[in-house]
Coordinates of C-alpha atoms in Angstrom, one line a residue:
M1 CA -14.0 -1.6 -30.0
T2 CA -12.5 -4.0 -27.5
S3 CA -11.3 -3.2 -24.0
V4 CA -7.7 -3.8 -23.1
I5 CA -8.2 -5.4 -19.7
R6 CA -5.8 -7.5 -17.7
L7 CA -7.3 -9.7 -15.0
G8 CA -5.8 -10.8 -11.6
Y9 CA -6.7 -12.0 -8.2
A10 CA -5.7 -11.6 -4.6
A11 CA -3.3 -13.3 -2.2
V12 CA -4.2 -17.0 -2.6
N13 CA -4.0 -19.5 -5.4
T14 CA -6.4 -22.3 -4.3
R15 CA -4.3 -24.9 -6.2
L16 CA -1.0 -24.1 -4.5
P17 CA 0.4 -23.8 -1.0
S18 CA -0.4 -20.6 0.9
A19 CA 2.1 -17.7 0.8
N20 CA 0.5 -16.3 4.0
R21 CA 1.2 -19.0 6.6
T22 CA 1.6 -17.8 10.2
F23 CA 1.5 -19.0 13.8
R24 CA 0.5 -17.8 17.2
L25 CA 2.2 -14.7 18.6
S26 CA 2.7 -16.6 21.8
R27 CA 4.9 -19.1 19.9
Y28 CA 7.0 -16.3 18.2
T29 CA 10.7 -16.8 17.8
E30 CA 13.0 -15.2 15.2
E31 CA 13.9 -18.6 13.9
R32 CA 10.2 -19.7 13.5
M33 CA 9.4 -16.3 11.8
L34 CA 12.3 -16.7 9.4
E35 CA 11.5 -20.3 8.6
T36 CA 7.8 -19.5 7.9
A37 CA 8.6 -16.3 5.9
A38 CA 11.0 -18.2 3.8
S39 CA 8.4 -20.9 3.1
N40 CA 5.9 -18.1 2.2
V41 CA 8.4 -16.5 -0.3
D42 CA 8.8 -19.9 -1.9
A43 CA 5.0 -20.2 -2.2
L44 CA 4.8 -16.8 -3.6
E45 CA 7.3 -17.7 -6.3
A46 CA 5.2 -20.8 -7.2
I47 CA 2.1 -18.6 -7.5
V48 CA 3.9 -16.0 -9.7
R49 CA 5.2 -18.8 -11.9
W50 CA 1.8 -20.4 -12.2
N51 CA 0.3 -17.0 -13.1
A52 CA 2.9 -16.6 -15.8
D53 CA 2.2 -20.1 -17.2
H54 CA -1.5 -19.1 -17.4
G55 CA -1.1 -15.6 -18.8
I56 CA -2.2 -13.8 -15.6
E57 CA -0.2 -10.6 -15.2
V58 CA -2.0 -8.9 -12.2
F59 CA -1.6 -10.3 -8.6
R60 CA -2.0 -9.0 -5.1
V61 CA 0.6 -10.2 -2.7
G62 CA -0.9 -11.1 0.7
S63 CA -0.1 -9.0 3.7
G64 CA 0.8 -12.1 5.6
L65 CA 3.9 -12.9 3.5
I66 CA 6.1 -12.1 6.5
P67 CA 4.6 -13.3 9.8
F68 CA 4.1 -10.3 12.2
G69 CA 5.9 -8.2 9.6
S70 CA 4.9 -4.9 11.2
H71 CA 4.6 -6.1 14.8
P72 CA 7.0 -4.7 17.4
V73 CA 8.1 -8.3 18.2
N74 CA 9.6 -8.6 14.8
R75 CA 13.1 -7.1 14.6
H76 CA 13.1 -7.2 10.8
R77 CA 15.9 -9.7 10.3
W78 CA 13.9 -11.0 7.5
Q79 CA 14.7 -8.0 5.3
R80 CA 18.4 -9.0 5.0
A81 CA 17.8 -12.8 5.2
L82 CA 15.3 -12.8 2.4
A83 CA 16.4 -9.9 0.3
E84 CA 18.0 -12.1 -2.4
R85 CA 15.0 -14.5 -2.7
L86 CA 12.5 -11.6 -2.8
A87 CA 14.5 -9.8 -5.5
S88 CA 14.6 -13.0 -7.5
V89 CA 10.8 -13.4 -7.4
G90 CA 10.3 -9.8 -8.3
A91 CA 12.7 -9.9 -11.1
F92 CA 10.8 -12.9 -12.6
A93 CA 7.6 -11.0 -12.3
R94 CA 9.0 -7.9 -14.0
E95 CA 10.5 -10.0 -16.8
R96 CA 7.0 -11.4 -17.5
G97 CA 5.4 -8.0 -17.5
M98 CA 3.5 -8.6 -14.3
R99 CA 2.1 -6.0 -11.9
L100 CA 2.1 -6.8 -8.2
S101 CA 0.3 -4.9 -5.5
M102 CA -0.6 -5.2 -1.8
H103 CA -3.6 -4.2 0.3
P104 CA -3.3 -3.7 4.0
G105 CA -6.2 -5.1 6.2
R106 CA -9.0 -3.2 7.9
Y107 CA -6.9 -2.4 11.0
T108 CA -4.5 -0.2 9.0
V109 CA -6.4 3.1 9.3
L110 CA -4.4 6.3 8.5
N111 CA -7.0 8.6 10.0
A112 CA -7.4 6.6 13.2
L113 CA -8.3 8.7 16.4
S114 CA -6.1 6.5 18.7
E115 CA -2.4 7.3 18.7
N116 CA -1.6 3.7 19.2
A117 CA -3.8 2.7 16.2
L118 CA -2.1 5.3 14.1
Q119 CA 1.4 4.2 15.0
A120 CA 0.5 0.6 14.2
S121 CA -1.0 1.7 10.9
L122 CA 2.2 3.7 10.0
E123 CA 4.3 0.6 10.8
D124 CA 2.1 -1.6 8.7
L125 CA 2.4 0.8 5.7
S126 CA 6.1 0.9 6.1
Y127 CA 6.2 -2.9 6.1
H128 CA 4.1 -3.2 2.9
T129 CA 6.4 -0.6 1.3
T130 CA 9.5 -2.6 2.3
V131 CA 8.1 -5.8 0.8
L132 CA 7.4 -4.2 -2.6
E133 CA 10.8 -2.4 -2.5
L134 CA 12.6 -5.8 -1.8
L135 CA 10.6 -7.4 -4.6
G136 CA 12.1 -4.6 -6.8
G137 CA 8.7 -3.3 -7.5
E138 CA 8.1 -0.7 -10.2
P139 CA 6.4 2.6 -9.2
D140 CA 3.1 1.1 -10.3
W141 CA 3.3 -1.8 -7.8
R142 CA 0.8 -0.1 -5.5
I143 CA -0.4 -0.3 -1.9
V144 CA -4.2 0.1 -2.0
L145 CA -5.8 1.5 1.2
H146 CA -9.3 2.3 2.3
C147 CA -9.9 5.7 3.6
G148 CA -10.7 4.7 7.2
G149 CA -13.5 5.6 9.5
A150 CA -15.9 8.6 9.6
Y151 CA -15.7 8.8 13.4
G152 CA -19.0 10.8 13.5
D153 CA -17.7 13.5 11.1
K154 CA -16.7 12.2 7.7
T155 CA -15.5 15.6 6.5
C156 CA -13.2 16.0 9.4
A157 CA -12.0 12.4 9.1
L158 CA -11.1 12.9 5.4
S159 CA -9.3 16.2 6.2
R160 CA -7.3 14.3 8.9
L161 CA -6.5 11.6 6.4
E162 CA -5.3 14.2 3.9
Q163 CA -3.0 15.8 6.4
R164 CA -1.5 12.5 7.5
Y165 CA -1.0 11.4 3.9
G166 CA 1.0 14.5 3.3
A167 CA 3.2 13.8 6.3
L168 CA 4.1 10.2 5.3
P169 CA 7.6 9.4 4.2
G170 CA 8.0 9.8 0.5
R171 CA 8.7 6.1 0.0
V172 CA 5.4 5.2 1.5
R173 CA 3.3 8.1 0.0
R174 CA 4.5 7.3 -3.6
R175 CA 3.1 3.8 -3.3
L176 CA -0.4 4.6 -1.9
A177 CA -3.6 4.5 -3.8
F178 CA -7.0 5.0 -2.2
E179 CA -10.2 2.9 -2.7
N180 CA -13.9 3.5 -2.1
D181 CA -15.4 1.1 0.5
E182 CA -18.8 -0.4 1.2
T183 CA -19.8 1.5 4.3
V184 CA -18.0 4.9 4.7
C185 CA -16.2 6.5 1.8
T186 CA -18.0 6.6 -1.5
A187 CA -16.5 6.8 -4.9
S188 CA -17.1 10.6 -4.9
D189 CA -15.4 10.9 -1.5
V190 CA -12.3 9.1 -2.8
L191 CA -12.2 10.9 -6.1
R192 CA -12.2 14.3 -4.3
L193 CA -9.6 13.2 -1.8
C194 CA -7.2 11.8 -4.5
A195 CA -7.7 14.9 -6.7
R196 CA -6.6 17.0 -3.7
V197 CA -3.6 14.9 -2.6
G198 CA -2.4 13.7 -6.0
A199 CA -2.9 10.0 -5.3
P200 CA -4.4 7.4 -7.6
A201 CA -8.0 6.4 -6.9
V202 CA -8.9 2.7 -7.2
F203 CA -12.6 2.3 -8.2
D204 CA -14.3 -0.8 -6.6
V205 CA -17.3 -1.6 -8.7
F206 CA -18.9 -3.8 -6.0
H207 CA -18.4 -1.3 -3.2
H208 CA -19.9 1.4 -5.4
A209 CA -23.1 -0.8 -5.9
V210 CA -23.4 -1.2 -2.1
N211 CA -22.4 2.3 -1.1
P212 CA -23.4 4.4 -4.1
S213 CA -22.7 8.0 -5.1
M214 CA -22.4 10.0 -8.4
P215 CA -26.0 8.9 -9.4
D216 CA -25.8 10.8 -12.7
K217 CA -22.8 8.7 -13.9
T218 CA -22.7 5.2 -15.4
V219 CA -20.1 2.8 -14.2
R220 CA -18.0 3.5 -17.2
E221 CA -18.2 7.3 -16.6
V222 CA -17.1 6.7 -12.9
V223 CA -14.2 4.6 -14.2
E224 CA -13.3 7.4 -16.6
A225 CA -13.5 10.0 -13.9
F226 CA -11.2 7.9 -11.7
S227 CA -8.7 7.6 -14.6
S228 CA -7.8 11.4 -14.2
T229 CA -6.1 10.6 -10.9
W230 CA -3.6 8.1 -12.4
P231 CA -0.3 9.0 -14.0
A232 CA -0.4 8.9 -17.7
E233 CA 2.2 6.2 -17.9
E234 CA 0.5 3.9 -15.4
R235 CA -2.4 1.5 -16.0
Q236 CA -5.5 2.3 -14.1
K237 CA -6.5 -0.4 -11.5
I238 CA -10.1 -1.3 -10.5
H239 CA -11.6 -4.0 -8.3
Y240 CA -14.6 -6.2 -9.1
S241 CA -16.7 -8.7 -7.2
D242 CA -20.4 -9.6 -6.7
Q243 CA -22.7 -10.0 -3.7
Q244 CA -22.7 -13.4 -2.1
A245 CA -26.2 -14.6 -1.9
G246 CA -27.5 -15.0 1.7
K247 CA -24.8 -12.8 3.2
P248 CA -25.0 -9.2 4.5
P249 CA -24.5 -6.5 1.9
G250 CA -20.9 -6.1 1.0
A251 CA -20.0 -9.8 1.4
H252 CA -17.8 -10.8 -1.6
S253 CA -19.0 -13.7 -3.7
E254 CA -17.5 -17.1 -3.8
H255 CA -17.3 -17.0 -7.6
V256 CA -17.5 -14.2 -10.1
D257 CA -20.8 -13.8 -12.0
V258 CA -19.2 -14.4 -15.4
E259 CA -22.1 -13.0 -17.4
A260 CA -22.3 -9.9 -15.2
F261 CA -18.6 -9.3 -15.7
A262 CA -19.0 -9.9 -19.5
R263 CA -21.5 -7.1 -19.5
L264 CA -19.1 -4.8 -17.6
H265 CA -16.4 -5.8 -20.1
D266 CA -18.6 -4.6 -22.9
D267 CA -19.4 -1.4 -21.1
L268 CA -15.7 -0.6 -20.6
A269 CA -14.8 -1.2 -24.3
G270 CA -11.7 0.7 -25.3
L271 CA -10.3 1.4 -21.8
E272 CA -7.0 0.1 -20.6
L273 CA -7.4 -1.4 -17.1
D274 CA -6.0 -3.8 -14.6
V275 CA -8.9 -5.5 -12.8
V276 CA -8.5 -7.5 -9.6
L277 CA -11.3 -10.0 -9.0
E278 CA -12.0 -10.0 -5.2
V279 CA -13.7 -13.5 -5.0
K280 CA -13.2 -16.5 -2.8
D281 CA -12.2 -18.9 -5.5
K282 CA -9.4 -16.7 -6.8
E283 CA -7.7 -17.9 -9.9
Q284 CA -10.7 -20.1 -10.9
S285 CA -12.8 -17.0 -11.5
V286 CA -10.1 -15.5 -13.5
L287 CA -9.8 -18.5 -15.8
D288 CA -13.6 -18.7 -16.1
V289 CA -13.8 -15.0 -17.2
V290 CA -10.9 -15.5 -19.7
G291 CA -12.8 -18.4 -21.1
R292 CA -16.0 -16.4 -21.4
V293 CA -14.8 -13.1 -22.7
G294 CA -11.3 -14.0 -24.0
I295 CA -9.2 -11.5 -22.0
R296 CA -6.2 -11.9 -19.7

């Protein structure tokens, strides 16, 4: 039995111009923002087309596509100015059967204690949602979010997260999926949260190795448990990386351990999954894995 796995990578193609160019906030003007954002959208199109040429159907769009996209200084003129270009890129991705996603950074914390941090997080989630909407994203074009901090009481923090998730605008809430992390929220924490709120749970294999839970289950069994949180018509998504030698636990590797991934591929035989490789050399790891195990 073979697994039905599609591989992808995140944000940057090392062979092509960046789709996340920015500049100093002190140099902000609307004109500079629009010029840089337009260049980033052009770069995103080049990446998406490169992926199509190489049979890669899973890609995470970088949060920096629109400079200062959720910052108060940005008055959102980009939404109208770039709507047609973004729609064109998204239409091409859909025609090629691609699935795009986004992943806000570590400062987007839905259970933050600070009101200022919470409001900034809400603005950032709205920005990510807008990008996927303007790309014409399908419902399975997800925003993947970590669960936030424990703040000395993880049970209370997760309860606060659950309440705030329920209060989100529907357009944002429908996009969100939650992921286990390497320091606070384990796979079991995320699985319980998502079962309660009805959101998909993204299993990060590497984070699970660093911050383990569910000791009675194999990796395959954890993946299968997470699958129960996903809509029947939507492909389950997981993340994979390896530990970078000589770095603190949780540091993502420069390159995927191809043989280790091949063993995981065998362990997941028969499962339909989209896998994002979270490695520094991006598309090169995807191509090397494809060459080793013959999957896309």
